[in-house]
Amino acid sequence: MITQNLPLIRSVTKRYYISNNVFTFEDMVNTGVLGLLKNLQKYDPSRGKLSTFITVCVKNDLLKFLKKHNQIFSTQRLSSNLEYTVPDGASDYVDKEDDETKEIVRMKVEGYTVKEIAKIINKPSSFVYTKIRKFKRTMRKYLDV
């Protein structure tokens, strides 16, 4: 069962993986597998599809893992003068983005919510969310995550 659902576990893990020196992508995949094994006996087919159950279990365990390793920061801990580095060569991709996308990403990194950003730039939340999602997709392709 695990080998059949490993692609799903890897897919969910990609959404939450943050490149760092503390743990690897495979560490997080293993966390997802353990989360599934720990909760598998709770699965009830009458309540929904197995893939939905797996996604929720893996997501929850990954979030616990990340919180334990201090990789998720609350907006209270982010400062307005936050500095961040862009990996070598990634600045070429960032520079290609339009000014609006750069500003949206900057505000998101500083801890603003999608709703707050939308209100500031006077655009719908869906517009802001789409810009952030496209930017993440571009960076994932570059970083090959």
XYZ file of N, CA and C in Angstrom:
435
model
N 0.820 -1.194 0.000
C 0.000 0.000 0.000
C 0.867 1.263 0.000
N 1.956 1.228 0.767
C 2.833 2.399 0.845
C 3.450 2.677 -0.520
N 3.970 1.644 -1.178
C 4.623 1.855 -2.475
C 3.630 2.347 -3.518
N 2.372 1.920 -3.428
C 1.350 2.382 -4.360
C 1.037 3.862 -4.163
N 1.115 4.320 -2.937
C 0.745 5.705 -2.628
C 1.947 6.621 -2.418
N 3.143 6.107 -2.638
C 4.344 6.931 -2.477
C 4.345 8.165 -3.393
N 3.889 8.056 -4.653
C 3.836 9.269 -5.482
C 2.922 10.346 -4.886
N 1.818 9.952 -4.283
C 0.924 10.912 -3.634
C 1.607 11.545 -2.428
N 2.282 10.748 -1.640
C 2.993 11.260 -0.465
C 4.073 12.245 -0.904
N 4.809 11.912 -1.963
C 5.851 12.810 -2.473
C 5.230 14.113 -2.987
N 4.097 14.007 -3.627
C 3.421 15.192 -4.152
C 3.004 16.142 -3.026
N 2.436 15.590 -1.974
C 2.035 16.411 -0.824
C 3.270 17.012 -0.168
N 4.328 16.227 -0.068
C 5.567 16.700 0.560
C 6.169 17.868 -0.209
N 6.095 17.852 -1.532
C 6.638 18.946 -2.346
C 6.029 20.286 -1.971
N 4.768 20.275 -1.588
C 4.083 21.524 -1.219
C 4.652 22.159 0.038
N 5.252 21.348 0.895
C 5.693 21.839 2.200
C 7.208 21.825 2.387
N 7.922 21.288 1.443
C 9.378 21.199 1.592
C 10.021 22.575 1.447
N 10.932 22.867 2.358
C 11.704 24.092 2.338
C 13.170 23.672 2.318
N 13.888 24.059 1.283
C 15.292 23.682 1.177
C 16.077 24.266 2.342
N 16.838 23.414 3.035
C 17.577 23.870 4.206
C 18.686 22.887 4.528
N 19.446 23.190 5.581
C 20.550 22.329 5.988
C 20.186 21.418 7.155
N 18.944 21.461 7.609
C 18.526 20.687 8.781
C 18.005 19.312 8.382
N 17.184 19.247 7.352
C 16.616 17.981 6.915
C 16.446 17.989 5.402
N 16.356 16.794 4.825
C 16.251 16.657 3.378
C 14.800 16.408 2.967
N 14.585 16.447 1.658
C 13.271 16.134 1.110
C 12.872 14.709 1.496
N 13.838 13.790 1.442
C 13.554 12.392 1.798
C 13.172 12.248 3.270
N 13.750 13.080 4.144
C 13.353 13.073 5.556
C 11.865 13.385 5.670
N 11.436 14.365 4.888
C 10.025 14.744 4.946
C 9.123 13.673 4.329
N 9.592 13.035 3.253
C 8.811 11.930 2.670
C 8.654 10.827 3.709
N 9.741 10.509 4.406
C 9.673 9.484 5.457
C 8.706 9.892 6.560
N 8.676 11.166 6.896
C 7.719 11.662 7.893
C 6.292 11.438 7.398
N 6.067 11.697 6.114
C 4.743 11.465 5.527
C 4.351 10.006 5.549
N 5.291 9.124 5.234
C 5.025 7.678 5.256
C 4.686 7.228 6.678
N 5.468 7.706 7.644
C 5.187 7.344 9.046
C 3.826 7.874 9.486
N 3.475 9.071 9.045
C 2.164 9.634 9.371
C 1.037 8.783 8.819
N 1.238 8.281 7.593
C 0.234 7.403 6.996
C 0.138 6.095 7.772
N 1.259 5.490 8.064
C 1.250 4.224 8.803
C 0.593 4.374 10.172
N 0.873 5.499 10.829
C 0.328 5.750 12.168
C -1.203 5.890 12.140
N -1.740 6.426 11.048
C -3.174 6.725 10.995
C -3.978 5.774 10.119
N -3.343 4.818 9.496
C -4.032 3.949 8.537
C -5.201 3.183 9.139
N -5.069 2.756 10.367
C -6.163 1.990 10.991
C -7.410 2.848 11.215
N -7.274 4.165 11.152
C -8.421 5.064 11.345
C -9.228 5.274 10.060
N -8.727 4.789 8.919
C -9.413 5.010 7.648
C -10.745 4.281 7.600
N -11.780 5.033 7.200
C -13.125 4.488 7.057
C -13.585 4.761 5.620
N -13.683 3.722 4.783
C -14.047 3.917 3.374
C -15.395 4.605 3.173
N -16.280 4.493 4.141
C -17.599 5.121 3.996
C -17.534 6.641 4.131
N -16.415 7.168 4.650
C -16.286 8.612 4.866
C -15.570 9.338 3.734
N -14.980 8.595 2.792
C -14.295 9.262 1.685
C -13.241 8.389 1.039
N -12.604 8.966 0.013
C -11.588 8.238 -0.740
C -10.301 8.094 0.066
N -9.583 7.025 -0.205
C -8.321 6.767 0.465
C -7.311 7.877 0.167
N -7.286 8.362 -1.072
C -6.314 9.401 -1.433
C -6.537 10.681 -0.638
N -7.776 11.019 -0.375
C -8.079 12.205 0.436
C -7.600 11.997 1.860
N -7.847 10.824 2.396
C -7.406 10.489 3.748
C -5.886 10.570 3.848
N -5.202 9.982 2.862
C -3.733 9.996 2.863
C -3.214 11.422 2.809
N -3.803 12.234 1.938
C -3.367 13.629 1.798
C -3.470 14.365 3.119
N -4.581 14.211 3.818
C -4.786 14.901 5.098
C -3.798 14.405 6.152
N -3.627 13.094 6.246
C -2.702 12.521 7.240
C -1.277 13.010 7.002
N -0.832 12.933 5.762
C 0.538 13.329 5.426
C 0.722 14.818 5.685
N -0.237 15.623 5.252
C -0.151 17.078 5.458
C -0.033 17.407 6.944
N -0.878 16.817 7.751
C -0.859 17.100 9.189
C 0.478 16.719 9.832
N 1.002 15.551 9.466
C 2.274 15.132 10.050
C 3.435 15.990 9.552
N 3.382 16.420 8.298
C 4.437 17.299 7.784
C 4.417 18.651 8.501
N 3.229 19.181 8.735
C 3.137 20.461 9.449
C 3.663 20.339 10.876
N 3.347 19.226 11.528
C 3.897 18.993 12.873
C 5.418 18.925 12.826
N 5.936 18.218 11.849
C 7.382 18.073 11.677
C 8.045 19.440 11.461
N 7.452 20.247 10.580
C 8.020 21.568 10.295
C 7.964 22.482 11.517
N 6.860 22.442 12.229
C 6.757 23.266 13.438
C 7.790 22.836 14.472
N 7.982 21.545 14.579
C 8.970 21.019 15.522
C 10.367 21.524 15.171
N 10.651 21.665 13.898
C 11.963 22.113 13.444
C 11.998 23.618 13.155
N 11.011 24.330 13.647
C 10.967 25.795 13.527
C 11.100 26.286 12.094
N 10.487 25.609 11.150
C 10.563 26.039 9.760
C 9.343 26.841 9.337
N 8.328 26.901 10.189
C 7.155 27.717 9.902
C 7.172 28.870 10.879
N 7.143 30.062 10.369
C 7.241 31.236 11.221
C 5.903 31.961 11.248
N 5.494 32.384 12.420
C 4.271 33.167 12.516
C 4.572 34.590 12.078
N 3.562 35.297 11.688
C 3.771 36.673 11.224
C 4.298 37.553 12.343
N 4.057 37.194 13.596
C 4.568 37.987 14.705
C 6.091 37.921 14.765
N 6.676 36.826 14.313
C 8.121 36.657 14.401
C 8.836 37.262 13.204
N 8.096 37.641 12.164
C 8.729 38.251 11.001
C 8.825 39.756 11.217
N 9.948 40.318 10.905
C 10.092 41.765 11.067
C 9.863 42.459 9.734
N 9.539 43.731 9.790
C 9.266 44.471 8.567
C 10.533 44.701 7.762
N 11.691 44.634 8.403
C 12.939 44.816 7.665
C 13.615 43.469 7.414
N 12.815 42.472 7.151
C 13.297 41.119 6.917
C 14.239 41.087 5.724
N 15.364 40.452 5.899
C 16.304 40.272 4.797
C 16.288 38.810 4.415
N 16.351 38.567 3.133
C 16.415 37.195 2.674
C 17.339 37.127 1.475
N 17.959 35.973 1.283
C 18.891 35.813 0.177
C 18.248 34.964 -0.896
N 18.617 35.261 -2.117
C 18.128 34.511 -3.253
C 19.256 33.594 -3.693
N 18.974 32.298 -3.907
C 20.037 31.376 -4.329
C 20.715 31.862 -5.611
N 21.990 31.489 -5.776
C 22.747 31.886 -6.962
C 21.970 31.565 -8.231
N 21.885 32.536 -9.113
C 21.205 32.346 -10.385
C 19.706 32.555 -10.323
N 19.111 32.423 -9.156
C 17.656 32.586 -9.042
C 17.254 34.037 -9.256
N 18.164 34.962 -8.990
C 17.832 36.379 -9.165
C 17.471 36.677 -10.615
N 18.019 35.907 -11.564
C 17.654 36.081 -12.968
C 16.162 35.815 -13.171
N 15.656 34.794 -12.490
C 14.244 34.460 -12.597
C 13.380 35.499 -11.879
N 13.843 35.953 -10.738
C 13.105 36.966 -9.985
C 13.050 38.266 -10.776
N 14.167 38.641 -11.403
C 14.223 39.876 -12.182
C 13.261 39.857 -13.363
N 12.946 38.674 -13.877
C 12.025 38.560 -15.013
C 10.577 38.823 -14.607
N 10.294 38.734 -13.311
C 8.926 38.956 -12.832
C 8.574 40.440 -12.937
N 7.283 40.709 -13.151
C 6.845 42.103 -13.221
C 6.885 42.728 -11.828
N 6.876 44.052 -11.771
C 6.994 44.772 -10.497
C 5.868 44.418 -9.531
N 4.672 44.200 -10.065
C 3.531 43.866 -9.210
C 3.767 42.530 -8.500
N 4.250 41.534 -9.229
C 4.535 40.227 -8.634
C 5.626 40.347 -7.581
N 6.676 41.106 -7.884
C 7.766 41.299 -6.912
C 7.237 41.919 -5.627
N 6.365 42.916 -5.760
C 5.813 43.588 -4.582
C 4.922 42.640 -3.784
N 4.111 41.850 -4.473
C 3.233 40.879 -3.801
C 4.079 39.864 -3.032
N 5.115 39.336 -3.664
C 5.985 38.350 -3.016
C 6.702 38.987 -1.831
N 7.186 40.218 -1.990
C 7.859 40.912 -0.889
C 6.927 41.027 0.319
N 5.671 41.442 0.074
C 4.719 41.588 1.181
C 4.411 40.230 1.821
N 4.309 39.183 0.999
C 4.027 37.852 1.528
C 5.180 37.378 2.403
N 6.407 37.617 1.970
C 7.584 37.239 2.754
C 7.613 38.003 4.071
N 7.147 39.247 4.049
C 7.128 40.058 5.268
C 6.020 39.648 6.229
N 5.131 38.753 5.797
C 4.134 38.229 6.712
C 2.709 38.685 6.469
N 2.479 39.473 5.413
C 1.120 39.892 5.108
C 0.316 38.694 4.618
N -0.983 38.688 4.928
C -1.860 37.638 4.416
C -2.280 38.007 2.999
N -2.826 37.038 2.279
C -3.290 37.286 0.918
C -4.372 38.366 0.929
N -5.267 38.298 1.906
C -6.339 39.303 1.997
C -5.781 40.700 2.238
N -4.784 40.799 3.105
C -4.175 42.106 3.383
C -3.489 42.666 2.142
N -2.778 41.811 1.426
C -2.099 42.253 0.205
C -3.123 42.712 -0.822
N -4.185 41.935 -0.986
C -5.229 42.288 -1.950
C -5.837 43.658 -1.634
N -6.055 43.901 -0.365
C -6.631 45.183 0.035
C -5.659 46.334 -0.257
N -4.375 46.113 0.016
C -3.361 47.156 -0.203
C -3.230 47.505 -1.684
N -3.203 46.477 -2.548
C -3.005 46.754 -3.971
C -4.325 46.888 -4.733
N -5.421 46.791 -4.006
C -6.758 46.984 -4.585
C -7.051 45.993 -5.719
N -6.776 44.727 -5.447
C -7.049 43.639 -6.392
C -7.761 42.528 -5.624
N -8.440 41.632 -6.333
C -9.097 40.509 -5.646
C -8.067 39.549 -5.025
N -8.476 38.880 -3.968
C -7.608 37.909 -3.298
C -7.172 36.809 -4.258
N -8.064 36.412 -5.157
C -7.737 35.353 -6.116
C -6.588 35.773 -7.027
N -6.525 37.054 -7.374
C -5.443 37.587 -8.202
C -4.113 37.455 -7.462
N -4.095 37.850 -6.197
C -2.880 37.784 -5.379
C -2.449 36.335 -5.202
N -3.402 35.482 -4.887
C -3.103 34.062 -4.688
C -2.494 33.462 -5.954
N -3.058 33.794 -7.113
C -2.556 33.273 -8.385
C -1.135 33.750 -8.655
N -0.860 35.015 -8.389
C 0.496 35.560 -8.588
C 1.506 34.823 -7.702
N 1.138 34.594 -6.448
C 2.031 33.902 -5.514
C 2.243 32.457 -5.970
N 1.178 31.808 -6.366
C 1.263 30.416 -6.805
C 2.154 30.292 -8.052
N 1.995 31.205 -9.012
C 2.826 31.172 -10.222
C 4.290 31.427 -9.884
N 4.539 32.343 -8.969
C 5.908 32.633 -8.559
C 6.534 31.400 -7.897
N 5.783 30.746 -7.015
C 6.284 29.536 -6.358
C 6.600 28.461 -7.393
N 5.710 28.300 -8.373
C 5.916 27.295 -9.406
C 7.200 27.592 -10.185
N 7.422 28.854 -10.511
C 8.640 29.249 -11.221
C 9.873 28.932 -10.384
N 9.828 29.251 -9.100
C 10.979 29.007 -8.231
C 11.207 27.509 -8.033
N 10.130 26.729 -7.955
C 10.293 25.279 -7.802
C 10.974 24.683 -9.030
N 10.590 25.184 -10.209
C 11.228 24.690 -11.423
C 12.710 25.023 -11.397
N 13.023 26.230 -10.973
C 14.424 26.639 -10.919
C 15.190 25.815 -9.887
N 14.606 25.677 -8.701
C 15.293 24.976 -7.606
C 15.195 23.469 -7.753
N 14.366 23.004 -8.727
C 14.206 21.575 -8.997
C 13.788 20.814 -7.756
N 12.720 21.315 -7.085
C 12.202 20.675 -5.871
C 11.028 19.812 -6.230
